[in-house]
Amino acid sequence: MAFRRSAQTLVTKKKCIPELARKYPWTRPQGDETGISIYNFYTRSKLPLILSTEGNLKWYVCGPTVYGEPHVGHACSFVRFDVIRRILMNVFDINVVFMMNFTNVDDKIIDKAKKVGQTTEQVSSHYESTFLKNMQQLNVLRPTIVHRVSDNVQNVIEFIERLVESGHAYVTGQGSVFFHCDSYEGYGNLSRMKVLPSEKTMFDDQKRKPQDFLLWKPHKVGEPFWDSPWGQGRPGWHIGCSALASKVFGGKIDIHCGGGDLKFPHHENELAQSNCYHHTNQWVNYWIHSGLVRREGDSEKMSKSRGNIITIPELLEKYTSNQFRMFCLLRPYAMEVEYGENAMKKPVQILNKLTSHRAVAQSYIHGEGPSVDVSNDVLMQHLASTQKVVRSALADNFDTQQMMSALMSLVQVCNRELSKPSNKNVIRAREVYSVAAITSYIDKLMSQLGFNLISKLESHADSANSSQSLEDIINSVTHFRERVRSFALGGDAANATDEEKSLIRVHRDSHSALLDSTDQLRDKLAATAGIIIKDAEEGPSTWHMIEKTSDRPSARE
Ligand SMILES: [Zn+2]
């Protein structure tokens, strides 16, 4: 499976036609104001998101053509849409109906089936399950509704029939049906492009205009087919999305999305045929697209045909789904991105900062470590302003980049308070509520966006005694190591007399092997289990867990 060829490779000549875009201007929908602004590709501007049905959002995404392994390009697109979906659902409390199709009847699937000696059904169902499994590994929510083209051919036929009856499509002597682009003045309104394909397909001899596109292909030996009023054949690519989305949502969709390479011709064609079918000029209120992905150093987008893909199991061999989700969040969703080791450094770093902050904050909340007098007023004020900034960033075209920068600034302020010099004179109970409020807010927000930052120990604490036992074991190991280390160090050299210092030095020299062993144990636990032990100048050593390769389920599961 892959995104379709980009418009650039299909187009030999393209005309920029902004005048058409003015012909059918965007009409402000009647309905439910959400307070969110969203970039609409149709108008090339940010607009208020207004739902056609109160509290509910109808969202259609073009699913993959299932003929190959999904890759990082798909992962990025679907994680980005998943984040937006979760923001709408979890932050703004909108009920989202998210529909996706599988294009499981297509030239590429037929070619693949011939190549590997399988049926088209075997090929498409294999890659369909691979796609769903990979999305689950990336913690992408399942669509509310999934449809396959092959299960809905009657809907497709009915859709085409109506287009033929109304003069928007015509049947050729060979049994092909084409959309008649000249019959619809708005053709080109969305992408502001019209195309003159250089290559003629084998069925296009009777096309009236080069930009006319196939709705129905006549049967060829060895290909799947269905009976139709125009003879045996199968649906073209674009018509599947229109017919399936209309079956579920009727004549209006709030958001329609897809990869950036679908703008032309796919979305242009979808829009043209659907506007004609539904007698409207605005089948979709908002069109959004995810920016394409390039490998670091590559000038072209990642695609199967270019042979430069990284599959999702390959991605998850190196990084966790949390780390990849953070990568997707740190750039605007419509922006083209580079994926590679350099690009992944920052997301990995940010997640480590978040988990390490969480551990320090948890220790403080539970009364461990030195006594620090944090300023609850400062922290609560900073939390309140962060909450406002985060909400308005997310309401501004889902600006997750700005949201993360506000969140990390909150973490920084909280860390600064927690690392104040300890005050031995503070014997009153610590007021921990501001640190607890910050931890709780970060946990909630990150989980709303589809992250799982709660360690395995915590997430299983209620359901399994084994995690409690594991925690007890790590506590015991940390405590034992701390006692050995303390013995090997032999005393507090900072406050010792000169004579005591020389005794301590002799003591440490004779126990250097013990000190080395405690360091080795610390490094090994960090490298193999992601357990980070921190030795304090005073008070007990603490530990926390960070994400490690070995700490996540195998990508091959
Ligand atoms: Zn589509």
mmCIF file of N, CA, C and O in Angstrom, residues 8 10-11 88 98 118 144 149 151 163 174 227 247 256 266 269 271 278 286 288 290 334 342 398 456 521 524:
data_model
loop_
_atom_site.group_PDB
_atom_site.id
_atom_site.type_symbol
_atom_site.label_atom_id
_atom_site.label_comp_id
_atom_site.label_asym_id
_atom_site.label_seq_id
_atom_site.Cartn_x
_atom_site.Cartn_y
_atom_site.Cartn_z
ATOM 1 N N GLN A 8 2.575 15.816 -9.060
ATOM 2 C CA GLN A 8 3.671 16.229 -9.929
ATOM 3 C C GLN A 8 4.065 15.138 -10.921
ATOM 4 O O GLN A 8 4.426 15.420 -12.041
ATOM 5 N N LEU A 10 2.065 12.843 -12.090
ATOM 6 C CA LEU A 10 0.986 12.557 -13.021
ATOM 7 C C LEU A 10 0.780 13.671 -14.033
ATOM 8 O O LEU A 10 0.283 13.461 -15.109
ATOM 9 N N VAL A 11 1.146 14.843 -13.622
ATOM 10 C CA VAL A 11 0.757 16.010 -14.397
ATOM 11 C C VAL A 11 1.838 16.394 -15.379
ATOM 12 O O VAL A 11 2.999 16.496 -15.035
ATOM 13 N N LEU A 88 -10.015 16.677 19.542
ATOM 14 C CA LEU A 88 -11.431 17.020 19.386
ATOM 15 C C LEU A 88 -12.285 16.252 20.401
ATOM 16 O O LEU A 88 -13.182 16.803 21.033
ATOM 17 N N PHE A 98 -15.443 8.708 12.945
ATOM 18 C CA PHE A 98 -14.276 8.689 12.075
ATOM 19 C C PHE A 98 -14.395 7.485 11.147
ATOM 20 O O PHE A 98 -14.368 6.349 11.586
ATOM 21 N N GLN A 118 -1.063 -15.124 -5.797
ATOM 22 C CA GLN A 118 -2.202 -15.224 -4.876
ATOM 23 C C GLN A 118 -3.412 -14.553 -5.507
ATOM 24 O O GLN A 118 -3.291 -13.890 -6.535
ATOM 25 N N THR A 144 -14.118 4.596 13.684
ATOM 26 C CA THR A 144 -15.450 4.205 14.164
ATOM 27 C C THR A 144 -16.084 3.252 13.153
ATOM 28 O O THR A 144 -16.771 2.294 13.511
ATOM 29 N N VAL A 149 -14.188 -1.316 -0.411
ATOM 30 C CA VAL A 149 -14.838 -1.070 -1.691
ATOM 31 C C VAL A 149 -15.555 -2.332 -2.170
ATOM 32 O O VAL A 149 -16.715 -2.296 -2.601
ATOM 33 N N ASP A 151 -17.000 -4.665 -0.715
ATOM 34 C CA ASP A 151 -18.259 -4.999 -0.030
ATOM 35 C C ASP A 151 -19.387 -4.038 -0.415
ATOM 36 O O ASP A 151 -20.521 -4.202 0.037
ATOM 37 N N LEU A 163 -24.966 9.700 -11.703
ATOM 38 C CA LEU A 163 -24.121 10.655 -12.430
ATOM 39 C C LEU A 163 -24.360 10.564 -13.936
ATOM 40 O O LEU A 163 -24.388 11.570 -14.634
ATOM 41 N N GLN A 174 -16.758 0.754 -25.096
ATOM 42 C CA GLN A 174 -16.001 -0.365 -24.501
ATOM 43 C C GLN A 174 -16.509 -0.758 -23.116
ATOM 44 O O GLN A 174 -15.950 -1.646 -22.491
ATOM 45 N N ASP A 227 -21.177 -7.488 -11.999
ATOM 46 C CA ASP A 227 -22.138 -7.120 -13.055
ATOM 47 C C ASP A 227 -22.590 -5.685 -12.834
ATOM 48 O O ASP A 227 -22.736 -5.238 -11.700
ATOM 49 N N LYS A 247 -22.586 6.789 1.675
ATOM 50 C CA LYS A 247 -23.416 5.740 2.275
ATOM 51 C C LYS A 247 -23.543 5.969 3.791
ATOM 52 O O LYS A 247 -24.588 5.756 4.382
ATOM 53 N N HIS A 256 -12.756 16.190 5.850
ATOM 54 C CA HIS A 256 -12.254 15.144 4.952
ATOM 55 C C HIS A 256 -10.738 15.288 4.953
ATOM 56 O O HIS A 256 -10.226 16.390 4.778
ATOM 57 N N HIS A 266 -6.908 12.928 -6.704
ATOM 58 C CA HIS A 266 -7.911 12.134 -5.985
ATOM 59 C C HIS A 266 -8.992 12.989 -5.312
ATOM 60 O O HIS A 266 -10.188 12.772 -5.523
ATOM 61 N N ASN A 269 -11.214 14.926 -7.715
ATOM 62 C CA ASN A 269 -12.193 14.068 -8.388
ATOM 63 C C ASN A 269 -13.306 13.632 -7.439
ATOM 64 O O ASN A 269 -14.478 13.594 -7.804
ATOM 65 N N LEU A 271 -14.379 15.285 -4.923
ATOM 66 C CA LEU A 271 -15.249 16.438 -4.667
ATOM 67 C C LEU A 271 -16.176 16.687 -5.856
ATOM 68 O O LEU A 271 -17.370 16.921 -5.683
ATOM 69 N N HIS A 278 -24.701 14.962 -5.031
ATOM 70 C CA HIS A 278 -25.538 15.503 -3.942
ATOM 71 C C HIS A 278 -26.150 16.862 -4.280
ATOM 72 O O HIS A 278 -26.767 17.481 -3.411
ATOM 73 N N TYR A 286 -14.566 21.105 5.515
ATOM 74 C CA TYR A 286 -13.146 21.384 5.782
ATOM 75 C C TYR A 286 -12.285 20.260 5.208
ATOM 76 O O TYR A 286 -12.510 19.089 5.536
ATOM 77 N N ILE A 288 -8.502 18.787 5.154
ATOM 78 C CA ILE A 288 -7.175 18.907 5.772
ATOM 79 C C ILE A 288 -6.238 17.809 5.239
ATOM 80 O O ILE A 288 -6.689 16.728 4.851
ATOM 81 N N SER A 290 -2.193 15.923 5.623
ATOM 82 C CA SER A 290 -0.976 15.732 6.414
ATOM 83 C C SER A 290 0.231 15.902 5.484
ATOM 84 O O SER A 290 0.212 15.403 4.352
ATOM 85 N N ALA A 334 0.460 19.735 8.918
ATOM 86 C CA ALA A 334 0.437 19.860 7.456
ATOM 87 C C ALA A 334 1.842 20.025 6.877
ATOM 88 O O ALA A 334 2.022 20.060 5.662
ATOM 89 N N ASN A 342 18.590 12.034 13.403
ATOM 90 C CA ASN A 342 18.681 13.406 13.893
ATOM 91 C C ASN A 342 17.323 13.945 14.302
ATOM 92 O O ASN A 342 17.170 14.553 15.349
ATOM 93 N N PHE A 398 -5.047 23.092 16.028
ATOM 94 C CA PHE A 398 -4.397 21.948 16.690
ATOM 95 C C PHE A 398 -2.872 22.142 16.759
ATOM 96 O O PHE A 398 -2.104 21.274 16.320
ATOM 97 N N LYS A 456 4.945 0.902 33.555
ATOM 98 C CA LYS A 456 4.268 -0.399 33.634
ATOM 99 C C LYS A 456 3.928 -0.740 35.076
ATOM 100 O O LYS A 456 2.914 -1.316 35.371
ATOM 101 N N LEU A 521 26.522 -1.509 38.493
ATOM 102 C CA LEU A 521 25.134 -1.946 38.684
ATOM 103 C C LEU A 521 24.170 -0.849 38.213
ATOM 104 O O LEU A 521 23.191 -1.109 37.499
ATOM 105 N N LYS A 524 24.196 -0.647 34.419
ATOM 106 C CA LYS A 524 23.574 -1.805 33.786
ATOM 107 C C LYS A 524 22.051 -1.738 33.889
ATOM 108 O O LYS A 524 21.330 -2.032 32.925
#
